[in-house]
PDB file of C-alpha atoms in Angstrom:
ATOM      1  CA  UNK A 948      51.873  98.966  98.784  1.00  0.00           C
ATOM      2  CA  UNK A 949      52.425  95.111  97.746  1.00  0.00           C
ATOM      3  CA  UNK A 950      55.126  96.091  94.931  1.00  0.00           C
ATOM      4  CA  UNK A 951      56.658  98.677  96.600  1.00  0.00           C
ATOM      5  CA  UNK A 952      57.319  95.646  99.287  1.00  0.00           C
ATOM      6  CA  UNK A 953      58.251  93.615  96.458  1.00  0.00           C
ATOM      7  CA  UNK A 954      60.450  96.139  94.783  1.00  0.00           C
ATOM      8  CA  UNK A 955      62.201  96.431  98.165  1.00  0.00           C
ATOM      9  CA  UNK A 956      62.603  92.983  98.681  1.00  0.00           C
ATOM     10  CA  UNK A 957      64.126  92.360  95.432  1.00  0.00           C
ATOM     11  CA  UNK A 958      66.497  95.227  95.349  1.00  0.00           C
ATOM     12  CA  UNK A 959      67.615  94.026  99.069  1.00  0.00           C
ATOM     13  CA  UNK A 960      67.914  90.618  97.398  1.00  0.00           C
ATOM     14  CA  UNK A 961      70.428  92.519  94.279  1.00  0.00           C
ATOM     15  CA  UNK A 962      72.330  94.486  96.727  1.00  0.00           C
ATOM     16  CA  UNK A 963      72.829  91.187  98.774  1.00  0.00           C
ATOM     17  CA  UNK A 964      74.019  88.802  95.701  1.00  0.00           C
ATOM     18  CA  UNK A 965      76.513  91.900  94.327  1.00  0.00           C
ATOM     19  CA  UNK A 966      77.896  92.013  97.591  1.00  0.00           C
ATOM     20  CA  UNK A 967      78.412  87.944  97.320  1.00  0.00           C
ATOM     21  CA  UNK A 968      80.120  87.782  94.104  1.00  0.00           C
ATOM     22  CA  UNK A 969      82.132  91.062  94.739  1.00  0.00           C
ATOM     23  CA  UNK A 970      83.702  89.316  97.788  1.00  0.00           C
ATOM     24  CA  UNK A 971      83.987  85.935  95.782  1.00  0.00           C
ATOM     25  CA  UNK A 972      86.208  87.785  93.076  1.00  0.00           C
ATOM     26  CA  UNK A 973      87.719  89.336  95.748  1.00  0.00           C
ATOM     27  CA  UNK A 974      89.449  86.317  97.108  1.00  0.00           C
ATOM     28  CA  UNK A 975      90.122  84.918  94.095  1.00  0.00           C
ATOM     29  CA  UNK A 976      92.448  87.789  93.151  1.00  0.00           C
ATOM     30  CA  UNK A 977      96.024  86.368  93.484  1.00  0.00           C
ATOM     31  CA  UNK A 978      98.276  88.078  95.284  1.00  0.00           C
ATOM     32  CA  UNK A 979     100.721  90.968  93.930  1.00  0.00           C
ATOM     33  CA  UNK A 980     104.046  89.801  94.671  1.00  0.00           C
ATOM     34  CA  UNK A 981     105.690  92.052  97.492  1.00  0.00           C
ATOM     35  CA  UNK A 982     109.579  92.758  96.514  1.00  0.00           C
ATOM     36  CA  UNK A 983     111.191  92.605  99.752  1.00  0.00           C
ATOM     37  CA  UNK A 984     113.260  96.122  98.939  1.00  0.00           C
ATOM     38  CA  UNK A 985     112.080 100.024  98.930  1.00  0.00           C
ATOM     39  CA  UNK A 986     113.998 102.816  98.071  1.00  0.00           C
ATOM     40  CA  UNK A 987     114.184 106.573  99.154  1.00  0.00           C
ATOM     41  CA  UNK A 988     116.290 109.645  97.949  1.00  0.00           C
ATOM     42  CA  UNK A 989     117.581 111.991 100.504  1.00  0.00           C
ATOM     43  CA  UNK A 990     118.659 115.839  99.682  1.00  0.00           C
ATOM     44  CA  UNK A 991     118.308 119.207 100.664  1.00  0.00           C
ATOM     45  CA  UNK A 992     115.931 121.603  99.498  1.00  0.00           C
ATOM     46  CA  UNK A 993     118.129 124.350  97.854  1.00  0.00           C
ATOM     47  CA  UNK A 994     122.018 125.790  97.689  1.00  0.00           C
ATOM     48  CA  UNK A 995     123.210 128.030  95.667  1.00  0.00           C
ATOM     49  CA  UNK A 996     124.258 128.572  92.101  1.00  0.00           C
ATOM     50  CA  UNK A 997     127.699 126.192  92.276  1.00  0.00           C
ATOM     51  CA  UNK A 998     127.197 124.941  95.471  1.00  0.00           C
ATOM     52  CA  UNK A 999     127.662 120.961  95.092  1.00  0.00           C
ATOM     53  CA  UNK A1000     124.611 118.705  96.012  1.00  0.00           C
ATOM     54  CA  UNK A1001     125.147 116.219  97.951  1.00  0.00           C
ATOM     55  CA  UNK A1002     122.343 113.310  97.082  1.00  0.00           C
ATOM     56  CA  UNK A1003     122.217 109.920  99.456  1.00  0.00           C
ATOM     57  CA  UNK A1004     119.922 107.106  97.760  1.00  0.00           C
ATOM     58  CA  UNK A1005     119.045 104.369 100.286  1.00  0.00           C
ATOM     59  CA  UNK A1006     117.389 100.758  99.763  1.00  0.00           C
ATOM     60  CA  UNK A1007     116.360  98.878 102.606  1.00  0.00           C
ATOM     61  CA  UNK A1008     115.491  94.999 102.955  1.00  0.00           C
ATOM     62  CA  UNK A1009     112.011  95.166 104.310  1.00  0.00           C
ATOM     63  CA  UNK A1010     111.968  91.704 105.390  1.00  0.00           C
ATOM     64  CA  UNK A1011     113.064  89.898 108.222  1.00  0.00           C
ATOM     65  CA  UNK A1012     115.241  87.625 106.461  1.00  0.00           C
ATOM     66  CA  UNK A1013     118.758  88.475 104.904  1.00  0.00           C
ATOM     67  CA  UNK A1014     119.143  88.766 101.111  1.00  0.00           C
ATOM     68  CA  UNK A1015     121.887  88.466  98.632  1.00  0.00           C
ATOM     69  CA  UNK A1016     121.260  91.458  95.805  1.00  0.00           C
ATOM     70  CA  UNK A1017     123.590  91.544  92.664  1.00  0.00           C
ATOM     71  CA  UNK A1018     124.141  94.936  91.212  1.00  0.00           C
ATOM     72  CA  UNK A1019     126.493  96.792  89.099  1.00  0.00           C
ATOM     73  CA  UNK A1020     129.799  98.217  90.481  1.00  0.00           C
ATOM     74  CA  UNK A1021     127.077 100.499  92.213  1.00  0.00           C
ATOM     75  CA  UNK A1022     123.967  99.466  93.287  1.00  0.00           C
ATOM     76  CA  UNK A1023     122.334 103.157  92.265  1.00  0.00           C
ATOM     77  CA  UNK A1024     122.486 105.205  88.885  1.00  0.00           C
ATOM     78  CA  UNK A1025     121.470 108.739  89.712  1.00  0.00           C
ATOM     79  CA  UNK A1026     119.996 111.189  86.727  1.00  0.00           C
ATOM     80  CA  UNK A1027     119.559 114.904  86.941  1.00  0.00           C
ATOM     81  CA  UNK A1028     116.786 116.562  85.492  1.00  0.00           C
ATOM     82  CA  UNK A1029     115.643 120.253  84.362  1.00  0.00           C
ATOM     83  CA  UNK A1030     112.193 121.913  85.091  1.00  0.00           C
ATOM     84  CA  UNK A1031     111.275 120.356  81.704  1.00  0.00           C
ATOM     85  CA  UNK A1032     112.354 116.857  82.238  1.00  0.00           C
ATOM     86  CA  UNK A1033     115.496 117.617  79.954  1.00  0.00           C
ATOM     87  CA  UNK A1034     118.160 115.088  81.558  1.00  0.00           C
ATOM     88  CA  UNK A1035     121.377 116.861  82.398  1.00  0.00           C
ATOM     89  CA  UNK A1036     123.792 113.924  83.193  1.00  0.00           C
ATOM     90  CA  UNK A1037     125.162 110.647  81.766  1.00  0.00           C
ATOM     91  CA  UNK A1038     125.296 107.982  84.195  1.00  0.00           C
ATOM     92  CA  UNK A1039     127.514 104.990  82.799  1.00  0.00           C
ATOM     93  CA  UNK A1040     128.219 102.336  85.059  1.00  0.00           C
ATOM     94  CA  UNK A1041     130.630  99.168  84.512  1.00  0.00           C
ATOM     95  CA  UNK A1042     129.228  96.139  83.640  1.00  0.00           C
ATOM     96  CA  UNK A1043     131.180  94.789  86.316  1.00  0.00           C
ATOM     97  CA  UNK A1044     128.129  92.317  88.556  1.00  0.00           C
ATOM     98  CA  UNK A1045     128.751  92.778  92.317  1.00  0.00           C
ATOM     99  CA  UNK A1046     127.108  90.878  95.214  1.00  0.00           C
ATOM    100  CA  UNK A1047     126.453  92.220  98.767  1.00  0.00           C
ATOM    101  CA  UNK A1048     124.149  90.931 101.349  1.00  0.00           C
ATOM    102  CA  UNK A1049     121.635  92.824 103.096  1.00  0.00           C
ATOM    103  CA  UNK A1050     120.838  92.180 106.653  1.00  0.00           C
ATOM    104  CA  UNK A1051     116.963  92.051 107.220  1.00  0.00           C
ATOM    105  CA  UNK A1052     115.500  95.362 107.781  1.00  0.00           C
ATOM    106  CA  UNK A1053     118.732  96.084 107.313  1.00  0.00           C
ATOM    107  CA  UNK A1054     120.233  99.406 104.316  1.00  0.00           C
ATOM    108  CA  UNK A1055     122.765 100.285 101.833  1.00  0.00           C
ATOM    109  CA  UNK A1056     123.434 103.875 101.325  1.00  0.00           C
ATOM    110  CA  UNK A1057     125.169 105.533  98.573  1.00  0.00           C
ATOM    111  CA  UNK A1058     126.144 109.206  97.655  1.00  0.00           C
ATOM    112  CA  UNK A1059     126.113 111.647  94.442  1.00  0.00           C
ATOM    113  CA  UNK A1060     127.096 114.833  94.123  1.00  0.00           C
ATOM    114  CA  UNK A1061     126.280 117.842  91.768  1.00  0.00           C
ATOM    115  CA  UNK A1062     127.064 121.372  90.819  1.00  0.00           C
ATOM    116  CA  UNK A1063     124.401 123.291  89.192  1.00  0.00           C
ATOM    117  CA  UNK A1064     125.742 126.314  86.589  1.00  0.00           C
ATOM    118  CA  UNK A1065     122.659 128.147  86.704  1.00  0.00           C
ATOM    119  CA  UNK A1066     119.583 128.411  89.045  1.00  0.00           C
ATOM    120  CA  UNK A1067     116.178 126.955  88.489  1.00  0.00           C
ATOM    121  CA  UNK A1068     114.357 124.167  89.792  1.00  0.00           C
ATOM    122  CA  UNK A1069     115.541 120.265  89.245  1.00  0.00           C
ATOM    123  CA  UNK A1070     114.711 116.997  90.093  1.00  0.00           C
ATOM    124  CA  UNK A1071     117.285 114.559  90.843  1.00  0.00           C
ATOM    125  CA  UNK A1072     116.415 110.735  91.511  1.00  0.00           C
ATOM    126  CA  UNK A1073     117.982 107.315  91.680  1.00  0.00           C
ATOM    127  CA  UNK A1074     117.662 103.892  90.045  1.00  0.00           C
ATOM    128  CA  UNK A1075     118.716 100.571  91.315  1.00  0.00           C
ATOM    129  CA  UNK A1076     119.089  98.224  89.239  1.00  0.00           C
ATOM    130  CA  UNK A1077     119.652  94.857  90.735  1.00  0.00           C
ATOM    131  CA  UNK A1078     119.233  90.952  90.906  1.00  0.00           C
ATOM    132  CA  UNK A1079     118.328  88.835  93.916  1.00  0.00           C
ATOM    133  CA  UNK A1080     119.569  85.838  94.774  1.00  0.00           C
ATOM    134  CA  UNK A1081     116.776  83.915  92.840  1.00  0.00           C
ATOM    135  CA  UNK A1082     118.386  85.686  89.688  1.00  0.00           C
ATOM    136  CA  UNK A1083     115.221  87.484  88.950  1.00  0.00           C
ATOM    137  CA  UNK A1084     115.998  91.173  87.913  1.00  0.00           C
ATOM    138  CA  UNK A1085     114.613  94.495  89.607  1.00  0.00           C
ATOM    139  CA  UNK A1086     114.136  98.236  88.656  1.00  0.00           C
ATOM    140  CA  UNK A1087     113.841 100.164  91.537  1.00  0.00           C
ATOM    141  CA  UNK A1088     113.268 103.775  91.178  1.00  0.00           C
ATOM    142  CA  UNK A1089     112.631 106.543  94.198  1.00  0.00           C
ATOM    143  CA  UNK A1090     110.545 109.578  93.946  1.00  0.00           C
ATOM    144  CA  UNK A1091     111.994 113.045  92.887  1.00  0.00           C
ATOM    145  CA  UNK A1092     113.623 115.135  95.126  1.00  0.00           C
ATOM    146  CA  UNK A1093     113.306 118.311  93.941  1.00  0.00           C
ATOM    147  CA  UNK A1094     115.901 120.951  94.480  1.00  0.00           C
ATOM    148  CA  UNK A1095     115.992 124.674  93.793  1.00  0.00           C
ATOM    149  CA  UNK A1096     119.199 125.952  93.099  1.00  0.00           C
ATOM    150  CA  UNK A1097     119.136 129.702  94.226  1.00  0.00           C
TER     151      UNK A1097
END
């Protein structure tokens, strides 16, 4: 009975001094740096077989403070891609640098369009590539939307 008290005891005493230095390396964690921009990629489901596709790619300032973002001559590239992951599009942009502000919480939308030849399931998503206005540079991708093309 006396060691399974002391077994007890000093298992209660482990648990406690894990739990100590797990919340001690816990706080000392820095921080992940929060970029003050998300992005999202709006479509329908499905159209037909040479129907165009319209695409809108959003990024919004999450932050309550307005930001200066430098892009290209648009802020997203979009890239179309088979059920294999084959990419179907070129997307060159000029190097030309633009600079917009964004209002806080506040959005920039642009629009793509595609025609699909043949039907099949795709994935179409955009990329932002931008600067804010501490110059440091940002790849911002959104999910894929897929699309089936009937």
């Amino acid at each position: 009975m006396k060691y399974k008290t002391g077994a007890l005891i000093i298992i209660l005493l482990l648990i406690v001094a894990v739990g100590i230095m797990y919340q001690n390396n816990k706080t000392k964690t820095p921080y992940v740096k929060q970029f003050p921009f998300s992005v999202k990629i709006e479509s329908v489901d499905s159209i037909g077989i040479n129907e165009e596709l319209s695409v809108v790619a959003v990024i919004r300032n999450t932050t309550d403070q307005t930001h200066m973002i430098q892009h290209g001559i648009t802020v997203f590239k979009f890239l179309v891609f088979d059920i294999n992951g084959k990419l179907l599009n070129t997307s060159k942009r000029p190097s030309v640098m633009k600079d917009t502000t964004v209002e806080a919480s506040g959005t920039i939308e642009e629009k793509f369009s595609y025609i699909f030849k043949e039907p099949g399931i795709y994935y179409v998503e955009a990329i932002a590539d931008i600067s804010v206005s501490n110059g440091e540079p940002y790849q911002l991708t959104t999910d894929k939307k897929k699309v089936t093309i009937k």
